[in-house]
Coordinates of C-alpha atoms in Angstrom, one line a residue:
M1 CA -23.2 20.9 47.6
A2 CA -22.6 24.6 48.4
H3 CA -24.5 27.9 48.7
V4 CA -22.7 30.8 47.0
G5 CA -23.6 34.4 47.4
L6 CA -24.4 36.6 44.4
D7 CA -21.0 38.3 45.0
G8 CA -19.3 34.8 44.7
A9 CA -18.6 34.3 48.4
W10 CA -19.1 30.8 49.8
L11 CA -22.0 30.8 52.2
R12 CA -22.5 27.2 53.1
V13 CA -20.5 24.1 52.1
N14 CA -20.7 20.5 53.0
D15 CA -17.8 18.2 53.9
K16 CA -17.5 16.8 50.4
V17 CA -16.8 20.3 49.0
C18 CA -14.1 20.8 51.6
E19 CA -12.6 17.4 50.7
I20 CA -12.6 18.2 47.0
V21 CA -10.9 21.7 47.3
G22 CA -8.7 20.8 50.3
Y23 CA -9.8 23.8 52.5
S24 CA -11.6 23.6 55.9
R25 CA -15.1 25.0 56.2
D26 CA -13.9 28.0 58.1
E27 CA -11.2 28.8 55.5
L28 CA -13.6 28.3 52.6
L29 CA -16.3 30.6 54.0
G30 CA -13.9 33.4 54.0
L31 CA -13.2 33.1 50.3
T32 CA -15.0 33.6 47.0
F33 CA -15.3 30.9 44.4
G34 CA -13.2 33.0 42.0
V35 CA -10.2 32.7 44.3
I36 CA -9.9 28.9 44.0
T37 CA -11.1 28.7 40.4
H38 CA -8.3 28.0 37.8
P39 CA -7.5 31.3 36.0
D40 CA -8.1 29.7 32.6
D41 CA -11.7 28.6 33.6
L42 CA -12.8 31.7 35.6
E43 CA -14.0 33.8 32.6
S44 CA -16.4 31.0 31.3
D45 CA -17.7 30.3 34.8
L46 CA -18.5 34.0 35.4
A47 CA -20.1 34.3 32.0
Q48 CA -22.5 31.4 32.7
A49 CA -23.3 32.8 36.2
A50 CA -24.2 36.2 34.6
R51 CA -26.5 34.5 32.1
L52 CA -28.2 32.6 35.0
L53 CA -28.6 35.8 37.0
A54 CA -30.0 37.6 34.0
G55 CA -32.7 34.9 33.6
E56 CA -31.4 33.7 30.2
I57 CA -30.9 30.2 31.4
P58 CA -32.5 28.3 34.3
T59 CA -29.3 26.4 35.3
Y60 CA -25.9 25.7 33.8
S61 CA -23.5 22.8 34.1
I62 CA -19.7 23.0 33.2
E63 CA -16.5 21.1 33.8
K64 CA -13.9 23.3 35.4
R65 CA -10.7 23.2 37.5
Y66 CA -10.2 24.2 41.1
V67 CA -6.8 25.1 42.6
R68 CA -6.6 23.2 45.8
K69 CA -5.0 24.6 49.0
D70 CA -1.9 22.5 48.4
G71 CA -1.6 24.0 44.8
T72 CA -2.7 20.8 43.0
I73 CA -5.4 20.9 40.3
V74 CA -8.7 19.1 40.6
W75 CA -11.3 18.7 37.9
V76 CA -15.0 19.0 38.9
K77 CA -18.4 19.0 37.2
L78 CA -20.3 22.1 38.4
T79 CA -24.1 22.3 38.2
V80 CA -25.5 25.7 39.3
A81 CA -29.1 27.0 39.9
L82 CA -30.4 30.3 41.3
L83 CA -32.5 30.4 44.5
H84 CA -35.1 33.2 44.7
G85 CA -36.6 34.8 47.8
G86 CA -40.3 35.3 48.6
D87 CA -40.2 38.6 46.8
G88 CA -39.0 36.8 43.7
K89 CA -35.6 38.4 43.8
P90 CA -32.4 36.2 43.5
R91 CA -30.9 35.3 46.9
H92 CA -27.9 33.1 46.2
Y93 CA -26.6 30.3 44.0
I94 CA -27.0 26.6 44.8
S95 CA -24.0 24.6 43.4
V96 CA -23.6 20.9 43.1
I97 CA -19.9 20.0 42.8
E98 CA -18.8 16.6 41.6
D99 CA -15.2 15.3 41.6
I100 CA -14.5 14.0 38.0
A101 CA -10.6 13.8 38.3
A102 CA -10.6 10.1 37.8
Q103 CA -12.8 10.3 34.7
K104 CA -10.6 13.0 33.3
Q105 CA -7.4 11.1 33.9
A106 CA -9.0 8.0 32.3
A107 CA -10.1 10.0 29.3
L108 CA -6.7 11.6 28.9
A109 CA -5.0 8.2 29.2
L110 CA -7.4 6.8 26.5
R111 CA -6.7 9.6 24.1
A112 CA -2.9 9.3 24.7
S113 CA -3.1 5.5 24.1
E114 CA -5.1 6.1 20.9
A115 CA -2.6 8.7 19.8
R116 CA 0.3 6.4 20.5
F117 CA -1.3 3.6 18.5
R118 CA -2.0 5.8 15.6
A119 CA 1.6 7.0 15.7
A120 CA 2.9 3.4 16.0
V121 CA 0.8 2.3 13.0
Q122 CA 2.2 5.3 11.0
A123 CA 5.7 4.6 12.1
V124 CA 5.7 0.9 11.2
D125 CA 8.0 0.3 8.3
G126 CA 5.9 -2.5 6.8
V127 CA 2.4 -3.8 6.1
L128 CA -0.1 -4.2 9.0
W129 CA -2.6 -7.1 9.0
T130 CA -4.8 -8.9 11.5
S131 CA -6.2 -12.4 11.9
N132 CA -8.7 -14.1 14.1
P133 CA -7.6 -16.2 17.2
A134 CA -7.1 -19.3 15.0
G135 CA -4.6 -17.4 12.8
E136 CA -7.0 -17.0 9.8
M137 CA -7.3 -13.7 7.9
V138 CA -10.8 -12.4 7.9
G139 CA -12.4 -9.2 6.7
E140 CA -10.8 -6.5 4.6
Q141 CA -7.0 -6.4 4.6
P142 CA -6.1 -3.4 2.3
G143 CA -2.4 -3.5 3.3
W144 CA -2.1 -7.1 2.4
T145 CA -3.9 -6.7 -0.9
A146 CA -1.6 -3.8 -1.8
L147 CA 1.5 -5.8 -0.9
T148 CA 0.6 -9.2 -2.5
G149 CA -2.1 -8.4 -5.0
Q150 CA -4.4 -11.1 -3.4
S151 CA -8.1 -10.4 -3.3
L152 CA -10.3 -10.9 -0.3
A153 CA -11.4 -14.3 -1.6
E154 CA -7.8 -15.3 -2.2
Y155 CA -6.3 -14.5 1.2
Q156 CA -9.3 -15.5 3.4
G157 CA -8.6 -18.2 5.9
F158 CA -5.1 -19.5 5.3
G159 CA -5.1 -18.4 1.6
W160 CA -2.5 -15.8 2.5
S161 CA 0.1 -18.6 2.6
R162 CA -0.2 -19.0 -1.2
A163 CA 1.7 -15.7 -1.6
I164 CA 4.7 -17.2 0.3
H165 CA 7.5 -18.9 -1.7
P166 CA 6.8 -22.7 -2.0
D167 CA 10.1 -23.5 -0.2
D168 CA 9.1 -21.4 2.8
A169 CA 5.3 -21.9 2.9
Q170 CA 5.1 -25.0 5.0
L171 CA 7.8 -23.9 7.4
T172 CA 5.9 -20.7 7.9
L173 CA 2.5 -22.4 8.5
D174 CA 4.1 -24.8 11.0
A175 CA 5.7 -22.1 13.0
W176 CA 2.5 -19.9 12.8
Q177 CA 0.3 -22.7 14.1
M178 CA 2.7 -23.4 17.0
A179 CA 2.7 -19.7 18.0
V180 CA -1.1 -19.5 17.7
G181 CA -1.5 -22.6 19.8
E182 CA 0.9 -21.3 22.5
Q183 CA -0.5 -17.8 22.3
R184 CA 3.0 -16.3 22.1
P185 CA 4.5 -13.7 19.7
F186 CA 5.4 -14.9 16.3
V187 CA 8.7 -13.9 14.7
F188 CA 9.8 -15.3 11.3
E189 CA 11.4 -14.6 8.0
H190 CA 10.2 -15.9 4.6
R191 CA 10.1 -15.0 0.9
L192 CA 6.9 -13.3 -0.4
R193 CA 5.7 -12.6 -3.9
R194 CA 4.8 -8.9 -4.2
A195 CA 2.0 -7.7 -6.4
D196 CA 4.6 -6.9 -9.1
G197 CA 5.7 -10.6 -9.2
E198 CA 9.1 -10.1 -7.5
W199 CA 10.1 -12.3 -4.7
R200 CA 11.3 -10.4 -1.7
L201 CA 12.5 -11.4 1.8
F202 CA 10.2 -10.2 4.6
S203 CA 10.5 -10.2 8.4
V204 CA 7.2 -11.2 10.1
R205 CA 6.2 -10.2 13.6
A206 CA 2.8 -10.8 15.1
I207 CA 1.5 -10.5 18.7
P208 CA -1.7 -11.7 20.3
I209 CA -4.2 -9.2 21.7
Q210 CA -5.4 -10.7 25.0
S211 CA -9.0 -10.5 26.3
E212 CA -9.8 -9.8 30.0
G213 CA -10.5 -13.5 30.4
G214 CA -7.0 -14.5 29.2
G215 CA -8.0 -15.6 25.7
V216 CA -6.9 -14.2 22.4
L217 CA -9.2 -11.6 20.8
E218 CA -7.1 -11.3 17.6
W219 CA -3.6 -11.3 16.2
V220 CA -1.9 -8.1 14.9
G221 CA 1.0 -8.6 12.6
V222 CA 3.4 -6.7 10.3
H223 CA 5.4 -7.7 7.3
T224 CA 8.6 -5.7 6.7
D225 CA 10.7 -6.0 3.6
V226 CA 14.3 -6.8 4.8
T227 CA 15.7 -7.9 1.4
Q228 CA 18.2 -4.9 1.2
D229 CA 19.0 -5.1 4.9
R230 CA 20.0 -8.8 4.6
Q231 CA 22.1 -8.0 1.5
D232 CA 23.8 -5.1 3.4
E233 CA 24.4 -7.4 6.4
A234 CA 26.0 -10.0 4.2
E235 CA 28.2 -7.4 2.6
L236 CA 29.0 -5.9 5.9
F237 CA 29.9 -9.3 7.3
D238 CA 32.3 -9.9 4.3
S239 CA 33.7 -6.4 4.8
R240 CA 34.2 -7.0 8.5
E241 CA 36.0 -10.3 7.8
R242 CA 38.3 -8.5 5.4
L243 CA 38.8 -5.6 7.8
G244 CA 39.4 -8.0 10.7
S245 CA 42.1 -9.8 8.8
I246 CA 43.7 -6.4 7.9
I247 CA 43.5 -5.2 11.5
S248 CA 44.9 -8.4 13.0
Q249 CA 47.9 -8.2 10.6
A250 CA 48.5 -4.5 10.9
A251 CA 51.9 -3.2 11.9
V252 CA 50.3 -0.7 14.3
G253 CA 48.3 -1.2 17.4
I254 CA 44.5 -0.7 16.9
A255 CA 42.1 -0.5 19.9
Q256 CA 38.4 0.2 20.4
T257 CA 37.1 1.5 23.7
D258 CA 33.7 2.6 25.0
T259 CA 33.1 6.2 26.1
T260 CA 34.6 5.5 29.5
G261 CA 37.9 4.2 28.1
Q262 CA 37.1 0.5 28.7
F263 CA 38.8 -1.7 26.0
L264 CA 36.4 -3.4 23.7
F265 CA 38.8 -4.7 21.1
V266 CA 42.6 -4.8 20.6
N267 CA 44.6 -6.4 17.8
E268 CA 47.8 -8.5 18.4
R269 CA 50.1 -5.5 17.8
Q270 CA 48.4 -3.5 20.5
C271 CA 48.8 -6.3 22.9
A272 CA 52.5 -6.5 22.0
I273 CA 53.0 -2.7 22.5
L274 CA 51.3 -3.0 26.0
G275 CA 53.3 -6.1 26.8
R276 CA 50.1 -7.9 27.9
S277 CA 47.7 -10.7 26.8
R278 CA 44.4 -9.8 25.2
P279 CA 42.3 -10.9 28.3
E280 CA 44.5 -8.6 30.5
V281 CA 44.0 -5.7 28.1
L282 CA 40.2 -6.2 27.7
A283 CA 39.8 -6.2 31.5
A284 CA 41.4 -2.7 31.7
R285 CA 40.8 0.8 30.7
M286 CA 42.9 2.9 28.3
F287 CA 44.4 5.0 31.1
D288 CA 45.4 2.1 33.3
F289 CA 48.7 1.6 31.5
A290 CA 49.7 5.3 31.3
H291 CA 52.8 6.7 33.0
P292 CA 51.9 8.2 36.3
D293 CA 53.2 11.6 35.3
E294 CA 50.9 11.6 32.2
Q295 CA 47.8 9.8 33.5
S296 CA 45.8 12.9 34.6
E297 CA 46.5 14.6 31.3
N298 CA 45.4 11.6 29.3
V299 CA 42.2 11.4 31.2
A300 CA 41.5 15.1 30.5
R301 CA 42.2 14.7 26.8
F302 CA 39.8 11.7 26.6
A303 CA 37.1 13.6 28.4
R304 CA 37.5 16.5 25.9
L305 CA 37.3 14.0 23.0
I306 CA 34.0 12.7 24.3
E307 CA 32.7 16.2 24.9
T308 CA 33.8 17.9 21.7
G309 CA 34.4 15.0 19.3
E310 CA 37.7 16.6 18.2
P311 CA 40.3 13.9 17.5
F312 CA 43.8 14.3 18.9
A313 CA 47.3 12.8 18.6
I314 CA 49.7 12.4 21.5
E315 CA 53.1 11.0 22.3
H316 CA 53.0 9.3 25.6
R317 CA 54.6 6.6 27.7
I318 CA 53.2 3.2 28.5
I319 CA 54.2 1.2 31.6
R320 CA 54.7 -2.5 30.9
P321 CA 54.3 -5.3 33.5
D322 CA 58.1 -5.3 34.1
G323 CA 58.0 -1.6 35.0
A324 CA 59.7 -0.5 31.7
A325 CA 58.3 2.7 30.2
V326 CA 58.0 2.6 26.4
W327 CA 57.1 5.5 24.1
A328 CA 54.0 5.4 21.8
N329 CA 52.2 7.7 19.4
S330 CA 48.4 7.5 19.6
H331 CA 45.9 9.0 17.2
V332 CA 42.5 8.9 19.0
S333 CA 39.1 9.7 17.4
L334 CA 35.4 9.4 18.4
V335 CA 32.8 7.5 16.5
R336 CA 29.1 8.7 16.8
D337 CA 25.8 7.0 16.0
R338 CA 23.3 8.3 13.5
A339 CA 21.8 10.5 16.2
G340 CA 25.2 12.1 16.9
R341 CA 25.6 10.4 20.3
P342 CA 29.1 9.2 21.2
L343 CA 29.3 5.5 20.4
Y344 CA 32.9 4.3 20.9
V345 CA 36.5 5.5 20.5
I346 CA 39.2 4.2 18.1
A347 CA 42.9 4.5 18.8
V348 CA 45.7 3.8 16.4
V349 CA 48.9 3.3 18.4
Q350 CA 52.5 3.2 17.0
D351 CA 55.6 2.1 19.0
I352 CA 58.1 5.0 18.8
N353 CA 60.4 3.8 21.6
E354 CA 63.4 3.3 19.3
R355 CA 62.8 6.7 17.6
K356 CA 62.5 8.4 20.9
Y357 CA 65.8 7.0 22.2
A358 CA 67.4 7.9 18.9
E359 CA 66.1 11.4 19.1
A360 CA 67.3 11.7 22.7
A361 CA 70.8 10.4 21.7
L362 CA 70.8 12.9 18.8
H363 CA 69.7 15.7 21.1
Q364 CA 72.4 14.9 23.6
L365 CA 75.0 14.7 20.8
T366 CA 73.8 18.0 19.3
H367 CA 73.8 19.6 22.7
R368 CA 77.4 18.4 23.3
L369 CA 78.5 19.6 19.9
E370 CA 76.8 23.0 20.5
N371 CA 78.5 23.3 23.8
R372 CA 81.8 22.3 22.3
V373 CA 81.4 24.8 19.5
T374 CA 80.4 27.5 22.0
E375 CA 83.4 26.6 24.2
E376 CA 85.8 26.5 21.3
S377 CA 84.4 29.8 19.9
A378 CA 84.8 31.4 23.3
K379 CA 88.3 30.0 23.6
R380 CA 89.1 31.3 20.1
E381 CA 87.7 34.7 20.9
L382 CA 89.5 34.8 24.2
A383 CA 92.8 33.7 22.6
Q384 CA 92.3 36.2 19.8
A385 CA 91.7 39.0 22.3
Q386 CA 94.7 37.9 24.3
L387 CA 96.8 37.7 21.2
I388 CA 95.8 41.2 20.2
Q389 CA 96.6 42.4 23.7
A390 CA 99.9 40.6 23.8
Q391 CA 100.8 42.0 20.3
R392 CA 99.8 45.4 21.4
L393 CA 101.9 45.2 24.6
E394 CA 104.7 43.7 22.5
A395 CA 104.6 46.5 20.1
I396 CA 104.4 49.1 22.9
G397 CA 107.3 47.2 24.5
K398 CA 109.5 47.4 21.4
L399 CA 108.7 51.1 21.0
T400 CA 109.3 51.8 24.6
G401 CA 112.6 49.9 24.6
G402 CA 113.8 51.8 21.6
V403 CA 112.8 55.1 23.1
A404 CA 114.3 54.2 26.5
H405 CA 117.7 53.3 24.8
D406 CA 117.7 56.6 22.9
F407 CA 116.6 58.5 25.9
N408 CA 119.3 56.8 28.0
N409 CA 122.0 57.7 25.5
L410 CA 120.9 61.4 25.7
L411 CA 120.9 61.2 29.5
Q412 CA 124.5 59.8 29.4
V413 CA 125.6 62.8 27.3
I414 CA 123.8 65.2 29.6
S415 CA 125.1 63.5 32.7
A416 CA 128.7 63.5 31.4
N417 CA 128.6 67.2 30.6
L418 CA 127.1 68.0 34.0
E419 CA 130.1 66.2 35.6
L420 CA 132.5 68.2 33.4
L421 CA 130.7 71.4 34.5
R422 CA 130.8 70.6 38.2
P423 CA 134.2 72.2 38.9
L424 CA 133.1 75.4 37.1
V425 CA 129.8 75.5 38.9
E426 CA 131.5 75.2 42.3
T427 CA 133.1 78.6 41.7
A428 CA 130.3 80.3 39.8
G429 CA 128.1 81.0 42.8
S430 CA 125.0 79.6 44.5
K431 CA 122.6 80.4 41.7
A432 CA 124.5 78.4 39.1
K433 CA 125.0 75.6 41.6
T434 CA 121.3 75.4 42.3
R435 CA 120.6 75.1 38.6
H436 CA 123.3 72.5 38.2
D437 CA 121.8 70.4 41.0
A438 CA 118.3 70.7 39.5
A439 CA 119.7 69.4 36.2
G440 CA 121.4 66.5 37.9
E441 CA 118.2 65.6 39.7
A442 CA 116.3 65.7 36.4
V443 CA 119.0 63.3 34.9
R444 CA 118.5 61.0 37.9
R445 CA 114.8 60.9 37.6
G446 CA 115.1 60.4 33.8
A447 CA 117.4 57.4 34.5
L448 CA 114.8 56.0 36.9
L449 CA 112.1 56.4 34.2
T450 CA 114.4 54.8 31.7
R451 CA 114.9 51.7 34.0
Q452 CA 111.1 51.5 34.3
L453 CA 110.6 51.6 30.6
L454 CA 113.3 49.0 30.1
A455 CA 111.7 46.8 32.7
F456 CA 108.4 46.9 30.7
A457 CA 110.3 46.2 27.5
R458 CA 111.9 43.2 29.2
K459 CA 115.4 44.7 28.5
Q460 CA 116.5 45.6 32.0
A461 CA 119.5 43.8 33.4
L462 CA 118.4 41.1 35.8
E463 CA 120.5 39.3 38.5
P464 CA 118.3 36.2 39.2
R465 CA 118.9 34.1 42.3
V466 CA 117.4 31.0 43.9
L467 CA 114.8 32.5 46.3
N468 CA 112.5 31.4 49.1
L469 CA 109.4 33.5 48.5
G470 CA 108.0 32.9 52.0
R471 CA 110.9 34.7 53.7
L472 CA 110.9 37.5 51.0
V473 CA 107.2 38.2 51.4
R474 CA 107.4 38.3 55.2
E475 CA 110.3 40.8 55.1
T476 CA 108.6 42.8 52.4
A477 CA 105.4 42.9 54.5
E478 CA 107.3 44.4 57.4
L479 CA 108.6 47.1 55.0
L480 CA 105.1 47.8 53.8
R481 CA 103.7 48.1 57.3
R482 CA 106.2 50.9 57.9
T483 CA 105.7 52.7 54.6
L484 CA 101.9 52.3 53.9
G485 CA 100.8 53.8 57.2
E486 CA 98.5 52.7 60.0
R487 CA 95.3 52.9 58.0
I488 CA 96.4 49.9 55.9
E489 CA 96.5 46.6 57.6
V490 CA 99.1 44.3 56.1
E491 CA 98.9 40.6 56.5
A492 CA 101.4 38.0 55.1
V493 CA 100.5 34.3 54.7
A494 CA 103.0 31.7 53.6
N495 CA 101.8 28.1 53.0
G496 CA 104.1 25.2 53.9
G497 CA 106.2 23.2 51.5
L498 CA 106.8 26.2 49.2
W499 CA 108.9 25.6 46.1
N500 CA 111.9 27.8 45.5
T501 CA 112.0 30.1 42.5
F502 CA 114.8 31.7 40.3
A503 CA 114.3 35.5 40.1
D504 CA 116.0 38.9 40.6
P505 CA 115.3 39.6 44.3
G506 CA 115.6 43.4 44.0
Q507 CA 113.3 43.6 41.0
L508 CA 110.8 41.2 42.6
E509 CA 110.8 43.3 45.8
N510 CA 110.4 46.5 43.6
A511 CA 107.4 44.8 41.8
L512 CA 105.7 44.0 45.1
I513 CA 106.2 47.6 46.3
N514 CA 104.7 48.9 43.1
L515 CA 101.7 46.6 43.6
A516 CA 101.3 47.6 47.2
V517 CA 101.4 51.4 46.3
N518 CA 98.7 50.8 43.8
A519 CA 96.6 48.9 46.4
R520 CA 97.1 51.7 48.9
D521 CA 95.9 54.3 46.4
A522 CA 92.8 52.1 45.8
M523 CA 92.0 52.2 49.5
P524 CA 91.8 56.0 50.3
D525 CA 89.8 55.3 53.5
G526 CA 92.1 52.5 54.6
G527 CA 91.7 48.7 54.3
R528 CA 93.5 45.4 54.3
L529 CA 96.3 44.3 52.1
T530 CA 97.0 40.5 52.1
L531 CA 100.1 38.8 50.7
E532 CA 99.8 35.1 50.3
V533 CA 102.5 32.7 48.9
S534 CA 101.6 29.3 47.6
N535 CA 102.5 26.6 45.1
A536 CA 100.6 26.7 41.9
F537 CA 100.3 24.5 38.8
L538 CA 99.2 26.1 35.5
D539 CA 97.9 23.3 33.2
D540 CA 97.9 23.1 29.4
R541 CA 94.3 24.4 29.3
Y542 CA 95.2 27.5 31.2
A543 CA 98.4 28.0 29.1
A544 CA 96.4 27.6 25.9
A545 CA 94.0 30.3 27.1
H546 CA 96.8 32.8 28.0
E547 CA 99.4 34.1 25.6
E548 CA 103.0 33.5 26.5
V549 CA 102.2 31.2 29.4
T550 CA 104.0 27.9 29.7
S551 CA 102.3 25.1 31.6
G552 CA 104.1 23.8 34.7
Q553 CA 104.8 24.5 38.4
Y554 CA 105.0 28.0 39.8
A555 CA 105.5 29.8 43.1
C556 CA 102.7 32.3 43.3
I557 CA 102.4 35.5 45.2
A558 CA 98.8 36.8 45.5
M559 CA 98.3 40.4 46.7
S560 CA 94.7 41.2 47.6
D561 CA 93.2 44.5 48.7
T562 CA 89.8 45.6 49.8
G563 CA 89.8 48.7 47.6
T564 CA 87.6 50.1 44.9
G565 CA 88.4 47.5 42.3
M566 CA 88.6 47.8 38.5
D567 CA 86.1 47.2 35.7
A568 CA 86.9 45.0 32.7
A569 CA 87.9 47.9 30.5
T570 CA 90.4 49.2 33.1
I571 CA 91.9 45.7 33.5
A572 CA 92.4 45.4 29.7
H573 CA 94.7 48.4 29.7
A574 CA 96.2 48.1 33.2
F575 CA 99.6 46.8 32.1
E576 CA 100.1 49.4 29.4
P577 CA 102.8 52.1 30.1
F578 CA 101.6 55.5 31.1
F579 CA 98.0 54.2 31.6
T580 CA 96.6 55.4 34.9
T581 CA 93.3 56.1 36.5
K582 CA 94.9 58.5 39.0
P583 CA 94.5 62.3 38.8
E584 CA 97.1 64.2 36.8
G585 CA 100.4 64.6 38.6
H586 CA 99.7 61.6 41.0
G587 CA 101.3 58.8 39.0
T588 CA 103.3 58.0 35.9
G589 CA 101.3 54.9 34.9
L590 CA 104.5 52.8 34.9
G591 CA 104.1 50.8 38.1
L592 CA 102.0 47.9 36.7
A593 CA 103.8 48.1 33.4
Q594 CA 107.1 47.5 35.2
V595 CA 105.6 44.5 37.1
Y596 CA 104.3 43.0 33.8
G597 CA 107.7 43.4 32.1
F598 CA 109.5 41.9 35.1
A599 CA 107.2 38.9 35.2
K600 CA 107.5 38.2 31.4
Q601 CA 111.3 38.8 31.4
S602 CA 111.6 36.4 34.3
G603 CA 109.6 33.7 32.5
G604 CA 106.6 34.1 34.8
H605 CA 103.1 35.4 34.5
V606 CA 100.9 38.0 36.1
K607 CA 97.1 38.0 36.3
I608 CA 94.5 40.6 37.6
Y609 CA 91.2 39.5 39.2
S610 CA 89.0 42.5 40.1
E611 CA 85.4 43.8 40.2
L612 CA 84.2 47.3 41.0
G613 CA 83.5 47.6 44.7
Q614 CA 84.9 44.1 45.4
G615 CA 88.7 44.9 45.7
T616 CA 91.5 43.5 43.5
T617 CA 93.8 40.4 43.6
I618 CA 96.9 40.3 41.5
R619 CA 98.7 37.0 41.2
L620 CA 102.4 37.0 40.3
Y621 CA 103.6 33.6 39.1
C622 CA 107.4 32.8 39.3
L623 CA 108.9 29.7 37.8
A624 CA 109.4 27.1 40.5
I625 CA 112.5 25.0 41.1
V626 CA 111.4 21.6 42.2
G627 CA 114.1 19.4 43.8
R628 CA 117.3 19.8 41.9
R629 CA 115.7 20.5 38.6
R630 CA 115.7 23.9 37.0
S631 CA 113.8 25.1 34.1
K632 CA 115.4 25.7 30.8
W633 CA 114.8 29.4 31.4
C634 CA 116.7 29.3 34.7
Q635 CA 119.7 27.6 33.1
M636 CA 120.0 30.3 30.5
Q637 CA 120.4 33.0 33.2
A638 CA 123.7 34.2 34.6
P639 CA 125.1 32.5 37.7
P640 CA 124.7 34.4 41.0
P641 CA 127.6 36.6 41.9
A642 CA 129.7 35.9 45.0
G643 CA 129.2 37.9 48.2
P644 CA 126.8 38.1 51.2
R645 CA 123.1 37.3 50.6
P646 CA 119.9 38.3 52.4
S647 CA 118.1 35.7 54.4
W648 CA 115.5 35.1 51.6
W649 CA 118.2 34.2 49.0

């Protein structure tokens, strides 16, 4: 009970009110009833209080909700009267508050139960009927009448059994009486004649409704037509039998798993692909046999399949018990139930191990063929470029040789006439003598130019000797140290066991000096010049890649500098006569041409290795004399003349 002011403030409350709303007395006396009234109930409560205050009604009683201190809701029955003072004016409200939460919950539960029962009756796919505790039909059964066409008089008691097929009637009655006697649910199937006269197969299910004392109040049952279901099941069984036979004899592996990848079914071919027995496979998951490098990817694909339902195909490796990895191609798809929920996964697996090995072998063969074609094409292009270069140098050589011969003939005439004029010039005075000497110097320089041209054209007169290149290089290095200057450091290296060679020592020394002069010009700020002598063998492959090179043994002089180097375009023209990168007036461009001509005329070979900013190495290969054998080229040369020889002969 509570006293509430006209302004809604709590004035007096007893312990029961505090217990109902969850507030202490002190807390409650500082509030108004509107503060703890549920918002949805406040308006109706205030309206009734206004009517009471206006004298329209003597009291009012309503059901409403309070919001307890802990935030929970409590239902109460509120009865309110108005207390007047001695002057007849209203003083405050007197409220009787009754907790009806339990009654409300019971009423709600009852309504929910009734609603569920009505929904269940409506949802039943069949005919609902009832019977008394003894199993007899009593009272009106409209559903049964509509189903069988029997009247009330016909189905009363056990008359309902006359609508059952004669072959099933007694079996049904016996099973029904047993269930009634044992007070347990009754489940049965029998044939029943419908109102239209057709016999149909029905599933019967009945349950006893128990009383509080444990007895049976009545039976509630339902008849459901399952004729089509059983026909479908029979057809499905036959279909499954046929499908099972097909699957078991399939040439591909077929597997069924649940949505976690656990195997549910595998055919014989799948077991053969996995290399395991059926019990071993059914105890595992789909990913357990995957190659370690592919396991995480397979798990991720499976998870996406379950999430999206999108099928996928994948080529993957399977690890067999012996550790062997075999290739398989799997097509994996998801099967859903009628509600769209993932049901299970089907995988069709094909062994592609032989195909994979064949593809790998074909790929390797193709790769080797492509590499071979690339190499051969590169060789052909290189050989063609070298052939063109050699043909160009050969053409230049022939032209140069012809010009040199004609030029030499003219120089011989000029030189002879200058010799005839010498006595006359001696008496003609100093001016004539000066001009005569200048002409003679020009003839001498022309003769030197002619020899250089003839050297490139391979037509110079050679006097080959058996040489020890180690001694020749060391003595040439001493000469170069004196002539190249202090800014060029010259180093000579001669490996042991050097083969002798057969070459013109003077022309070879001249070739080395030409190379050294070019190296000096490439090192304007000074640097290092290294001469290294070693034995070398040029094989058939190298000879095939370089025009006019014969495979065999050579004595090699490698001259390396630390100069500016050359690019590929410069190297391609370096041996051409009159080609030079020096400023005008600082070189004739015949130095390397003379070296090239000497090497080729001597049956040898010369090769440039250079990069811009990395210096240059020029290798001069001379035919070697191993033991007492000489090459065919050496035997064709003139024998060495008698007379004293330098130490390196």
